Amino acid sequence: MRLLLLIDKKPGHFHQTEGIGRVVSRIDPATVLDRLEVRQRWLAHNAVLMHLMRRPRDPATWLRRLYGIDLAAVVKPDAVVSSGRPTIAAGILLSRHFGVPFVYSGKVTGYDPRAVTLQLVASPRYGGDVGCAWTPVPTKIEPEAYPPPRPLRSVADLAGADLALLIGGEAHGHHYTTAEWTDLAAFVGASADRLGIRWHVSTSRRSPDFLGDLFARLEAEGRLAEFVDYRKAQAGSADRLYGCDAVVVTEDSVSMLSEAQAARRPVMALKPAAVEDSSANEAIAALAGAGGLAIMPLAGLDPDRFARTLVRLAPTRAPDPRDLIAEAIAPVLGLALPERG
């Protein structure tokens, strides 16, 4: 099996794409993963892309014009895989050119859904749509790579426990105020002082600079066990934090929440006051329904309430996300699943 993974600039997207590649590699260890960066040119805005995809076009010409992709340099794959809206049209064109399946992590809108062989959707609302399968969000996380988390059964267990805080930022449907970010930093410092939590904090591409400065100050004061400043560390540098005893994530990132659950950790999602309705909210609710994840408002967050909620959680006992994704993908790729022990 040879997969062509389309990589865009957003870590949340290419982590999902890589996650699908790893799932297929578990089914067929001989799988070859080729990667192709997808960068839209000025012509490739949504209106143009959706118009061009309404009927078959010359894929080679449009891949070159829209993305600068030279098909002569691309080895024929057995399937194309991607995530992220900028990659949809490229995936459709490559699928048409090579005559192979196109597997996409996410819900495709604005395009003919028949042009995408399989959509892996995280919300049960869309699981029954044509060409869709309701699965966990694919991730790169391999839980066996991390040690078992320390059991957190009482507030006293939080003393000396290692907790990760993964911070996103402004996103479609999630809007944070300066006061909420300031309160988050204050909460981390207060909970470290009062409960003895060893915080491992990471910012991300969307985190505001002033928030990074606040956590850098907490680190300098000795109130953080670790601070991964995205401005210096860049993408992927916080992956080891999923090995902490529990993981706290700002609710704007479905990818990071899914990664934390895939690592088999208790997970807390922190939501801002301003949250718009979206399919992402449905996906997060589905994660919470699977167990092991609680959602708390960022406003009014205090160490005692946080502690009481966290110790009631346990790592999810749901099936391994990789197995559920494999069951959806294998028939599309013509692969036989190994028998489970």
XYZ file of C-alpha atoms in Angstrom:
341
model
C 0.000 0.000 0.000
C 1.291 3.437 -0.967
C -0.389 6.545 0.465
C 0.049 10.124 -0.673
C -0.368 12.400 2.367
C -1.263 16.006 1.557
C 0.275 18.380 4.087
C -0.904 21.952 4.644
C 0.517 24.531 7.043
C -1.753 23.880 10.044
C -0.464 21.346 12.609
C -3.966 20.202 13.526
C -4.583 19.235 9.901
C -1.343 17.491 9.089
C -1.378 15.635 12.406
C -4.721 14.123 11.395
C -3.347 13.212 7.979
C -0.301 11.582 9.544
C -2.622 9.797 11.963
C -4.461 8.125 9.090
C -1.125 7.082 7.623
C -0.174 5.449 10.921
C -3.490 3.612 11.128
C -2.982 2.152 7.660
C 0.601 1.232 8.557
C -0.720 -0.763 11.523
C -2.937 -2.760 9.149
C -0.227 -3.136 6.499
C 3.288 -2.614 7.953
C 4.722 -2.456 4.430
C 2.792 0.763 3.724
C 4.819 3.538 2.094
C 3.934 7.096 3.127
C 4.717 9.802 0.579
C 4.133 13.422 1.563
C 3.237 16.351 -0.668
C 3.048 19.925 0.594
C -0.085 21.728 -0.575
C 0.235 25.507 -0.826
C -2.555 27.430 -2.528
C -1.593 30.013 -5.130
C -3.437 33.326 -5.445
C -5.996 31.820 -7.847
C -6.933 29.001 -5.475
C -9.560 30.689 -3.326
C -12.741 28.888 -2.319
C -15.109 30.228 -4.983
C -12.754 29.247 -7.808
C -12.008 25.831 -6.349
C -15.649 24.894 -5.787
C -16.589 26.056 -9.298
C -13.813 24.039 -10.937
C -14.638 20.884 -8.983
C -18.278 20.797 -10.138
C -17.376 18.788 -13.198
C -14.306 16.866 -14.355
C -11.412 19.033 -15.495
C -7.871 18.305 -16.566
C -6.331 17.528 -13.160
C -2.711 18.011 -14.240
C -3.357 21.515 -15.542
C -5.273 22.669 -12.491
C -2.914 21.106 -9.969
C -0.135 23.084 -11.599
C -2.089 26.356 -11.820
C -3.699 26.211 -8.397
C -0.919 24.605 -6.351
C 2.234 24.501 -8.452
C 2.195 20.684 -8.281
C 4.104 18.884 -11.039
C 2.571 15.429 -11.413
C 5.703 14.154 -13.125
C 7.380 14.326 -9.706
C 4.589 12.428 -7.902
C 4.751 8.639 -7.628
C 1.373 7.019 -8.306
C -0.262 6.222 -4.951
C -2.890 3.661 -4.020
C -4.842 6.344 -2.179
C -4.729 10.073 -1.372
C -5.200 11.231 2.242
C -5.675 14.717 3.656
C -7.292 16.994 6.226
C -7.966 20.722 6.133
C -10.044 22.734 3.688
C -7.045 23.960 1.627
C -6.315 20.342 0.644
C -9.786 19.264 -0.526
C -9.607 20.372 -4.160
C -6.026 19.104 -4.453
C -7.136 15.734 -3.097
C -10.031 15.530 -5.553
C -7.786 16.384 -8.509
C -5.088 13.903 -7.505
C -7.707 11.218 -6.936
C -9.152 11.832 -10.400
C -5.767 11.872 -12.084
C -4.528 8.624 -10.562
C -7.928 6.909 -10.344
C -7.492 6.096 -6.647
C -9.578 6.645 -3.470
C -9.463 9.947 -1.597
C -9.800 9.707 2.197
C -10.419 12.958 4.057
C -10.445 13.632 7.806
C -13.283 16.065 8.379
C -16.587 17.069 6.786
C -16.455 18.290 3.205
C -18.826 21.167 2.417
C -19.269 23.099 -0.814
C -18.004 20.231 -2.990
C -19.738 17.233 -4.506
C -19.395 14.656 -1.706
C -19.167 11.901 -4.323
C -15.743 13.276 -5.282
C -14.408 12.168 -1.881
C -14.340 8.416 -1.353
C -14.471 8.511 2.447
C -14.942 11.297 4.970
C -14.002 10.523 8.563
C -16.352 12.735 10.584
C -16.099 13.332 14.331
C -19.764 14.275 14.839
C -22.451 11.580 14.923
C -24.773 14.007 13.115
C -22.947 13.278 9.848
C -21.984 9.655 10.377
C -24.864 8.380 8.234
C -24.262 10.727 5.294
C -23.222 9.198 1.996
C -19.496 8.512 1.960
C -19.074 9.344 5.657
C -18.029 7.307 8.680
C -18.274 8.503 12.266
C -14.896 7.882 13.880
C -12.608 9.536 16.420
C -10.369 12.248 15.008
C -7.185 10.595 13.666
C -4.035 11.490 15.599
C -0.333 10.660 15.632
C -0.582 9.591 19.267
C 0.517 6.058 20.139
C -0.553 5.500 23.765
C 1.881 2.630 24.293
C 4.718 5.146 23.896
C 3.749 6.807 27.197
C 3.942 5.432 30.749
C 0.625 4.812 32.541
C -0.719 7.988 34.154
C -0.608 8.414 37.905
C -4.096 7.693 39.337
C -5.815 10.885 40.493
C -8.587 9.679 42.784
C -8.602 12.451 45.383
C -7.621 16.096 45.601
C -4.617 15.056 47.698
C -3.341 13.014 44.717
C -2.810 16.237 42.782
C 0.163 17.157 44.967
C 3.178 16.395 42.804
C 1.056 15.258 39.850
C 2.177 16.295 36.367
C -0.585 18.061 34.430
C -0.338 19.367 30.889
C -2.025 22.564 29.738
C -2.229 22.872 25.947
C -3.356 26.315 24.814
C -4.865 27.141 21.446
C -6.389 30.514 20.675
C -8.906 32.352 18.519
C -10.643 29.949 16.149
C -13.826 29.704 14.135
C -16.561 29.648 16.771
C -14.319 30.195 19.815
C -13.437 33.720 20.952
C -11.356 34.598 24.013
C -11.115 37.862 25.900
C -7.924 39.273 27.354
C -9.453 38.816 30.812
C -10.025 35.103 30.184
C -6.404 34.574 29.163
C -5.183 36.529 32.160
C -7.438 34.498 34.459
C -6.076 31.267 32.957
C -2.508 32.219 33.822
C -3.601 33.272 37.312
C -5.423 29.946 37.790
C -2.337 27.947 36.832
C -0.180 29.846 39.304
C -2.774 29.563 42.089
C -3.378 25.833 41.572
C 0.363 25.164 41.560
C 0.689 27.014 44.867
C -2.417 25.596 46.563
C -2.575 22.031 45.219
C 1.057 21.296 44.403
C 0.339 20.606 40.728
C 3.381 20.416 38.474
C 2.154 22.243 35.376
C 3.634 21.597 31.915
C 2.277 24.386 29.708
C 2.464 24.786 25.942
C 1.211 27.582 23.725
C 0.482 27.119 20.024
C 0.384 28.929 16.698
C -2.837 30.785 17.611
C -1.927 31.757 21.177
C -1.531 35.509 21.784
C 1.989 36.766 22.451
C 1.100 38.425 25.750
C -0.119 35.075 27.098
C 3.213 33.493 26.244
C 4.863 36.297 28.188
C 2.636 35.616 31.229
C 3.598 31.941 31.304
C 7.256 32.745 30.737
C 7.035 34.865 33.872
C 5.440 31.993 35.818
C 8.253 29.727 34.684
C 10.847 32.266 35.800
C 9.143 32.372 39.217
C 9.503 28.588 39.523
C 5.733 27.979 39.440
C 5.774 25.824 36.297
C 7.517 22.507 35.843
C 7.900 23.296 32.138
C 6.896 25.909 29.580
C 6.968 25.128 25.864
C 6.780 28.504 24.128
C 5.541 27.923 20.570
C 7.248 31.107 19.407
C 10.573 29.360 20.039
C 9.762 25.641 19.951
C 7.370 25.390 16.968
C 4.983 22.566 16.018
C 5.313 19.099 17.528
C 7.525 20.199 20.405
C 4.817 19.535 23.009
C 3.927 15.968 21.978
C 5.642 14.543 25.064
C 3.187 16.454 27.277
C 0.507 13.900 26.412
C 2.408 11.621 28.772
C 1.405 13.722 31.801
C -1.037 12.378 34.384
C -3.899 14.460 32.973
C -4.256 16.911 30.102
C -6.100 20.240 30.060
C -6.869 21.779 26.656
C -8.576 24.978 25.573
C -11.745 23.897 23.792
C -10.965 25.540 20.452
C -8.729 22.619 19.421
C -10.580 19.396 18.614
C -7.274 17.943 17.432
C -5.500 18.447 20.768
C -8.495 17.164 22.720
C -8.559 14.054 20.530
C -4.820 13.569 20.977
C -5.171 13.768 24.753
C -7.931 11.161 24.757
C -5.962 8.945 22.379
C -3.109 9.034 24.915
C -5.522 7.503 27.456
C -5.363 10.426 29.881
C -8.129 12.165 31.856
C -8.921 15.279 29.837
C -10.384 18.658 30.762
C -11.638 21.087 28.103
C -11.782 24.787 28.994
C -14.328 26.794 27.029
C -14.574 30.588 26.706
C -17.821 32.467 27.250
C -18.156 33.259 23.533
C -18.735 29.983 21.679
C -20.730 29.818 18.448
C -22.657 26.775 17.277
C -20.540 24.545 15.040
C -19.889 20.937 14.104
C -16.730 21.182 16.219
C -18.909 21.571 19.312
C -20.767 18.399 18.363
C -17.463 16.563 17.992
C -16.348 17.753 21.439
C -19.659 16.684 22.965
C -19.167 13.253 21.377
C -15.708 13.045 22.967
C -17.180 13.909 26.359
C -19.878 11.291 25.855
C -17.223 8.638 25.307
C -15.997 9.272 28.843
C -12.813 10.570 30.371
C -13.400 14.192 29.337
C -15.085 17.039 31.199
C -15.899 20.503 29.899
C -15.572 23.509 32.194
C -16.051 27.230 31.555
C -12.885 29.268 31.677
C -14.727 32.091 33.432
C -14.693 31.646 37.177
C -12.282 28.712 37.063
C -10.785 28.170 40.498
C -8.404 25.504 41.840
C -10.922 23.817 44.155
C -13.666 23.399 41.555
C -11.146 22.272 38.982
C -9.681 19.682 41.366
C -13.079 18.233 42.325
C -14.006 17.821 38.662
C -10.691 16.335 37.594
C -10.530 13.609 40.226
C -13.956 12.336 39.162
C -12.555 11.589 35.718
C -10.801 8.461 34.582
C -9.029 7.728 31.301
C -11.520 6.668 28.640
C -12.291 2.972 28.374
C -13.664 3.364 24.860
C -12.153 1.213 22.092
C -8.774 2.249 20.721
C -9.489 5.101 18.245
C -7.054 3.534 15.788
C -9.157 0.370 15.631
C -12.341 2.326 14.906
C -10.637 4.326 12.154
C -9.132 1.156 10.681
C -12.575 -0.465 10.464
C -13.819 2.494 8.405
C -10.797 2.757 6.120
C -9.898 -0.877 5.416
C -12.835 -1.649 3.070
C -12.180 1.510 1.030
C -8.514 0.602 0.559
C -9.144 -3.094 0.014
C -7.218 -4.106 3.137
C -8.034 -7.003 5.432
C -8.075 -6.204 9.137
C -6.040 -8.433 11.419
C -8.048 -10.463 13.893
C -8.179 -8.926 17.361
C -6.891 -11.027 20.217
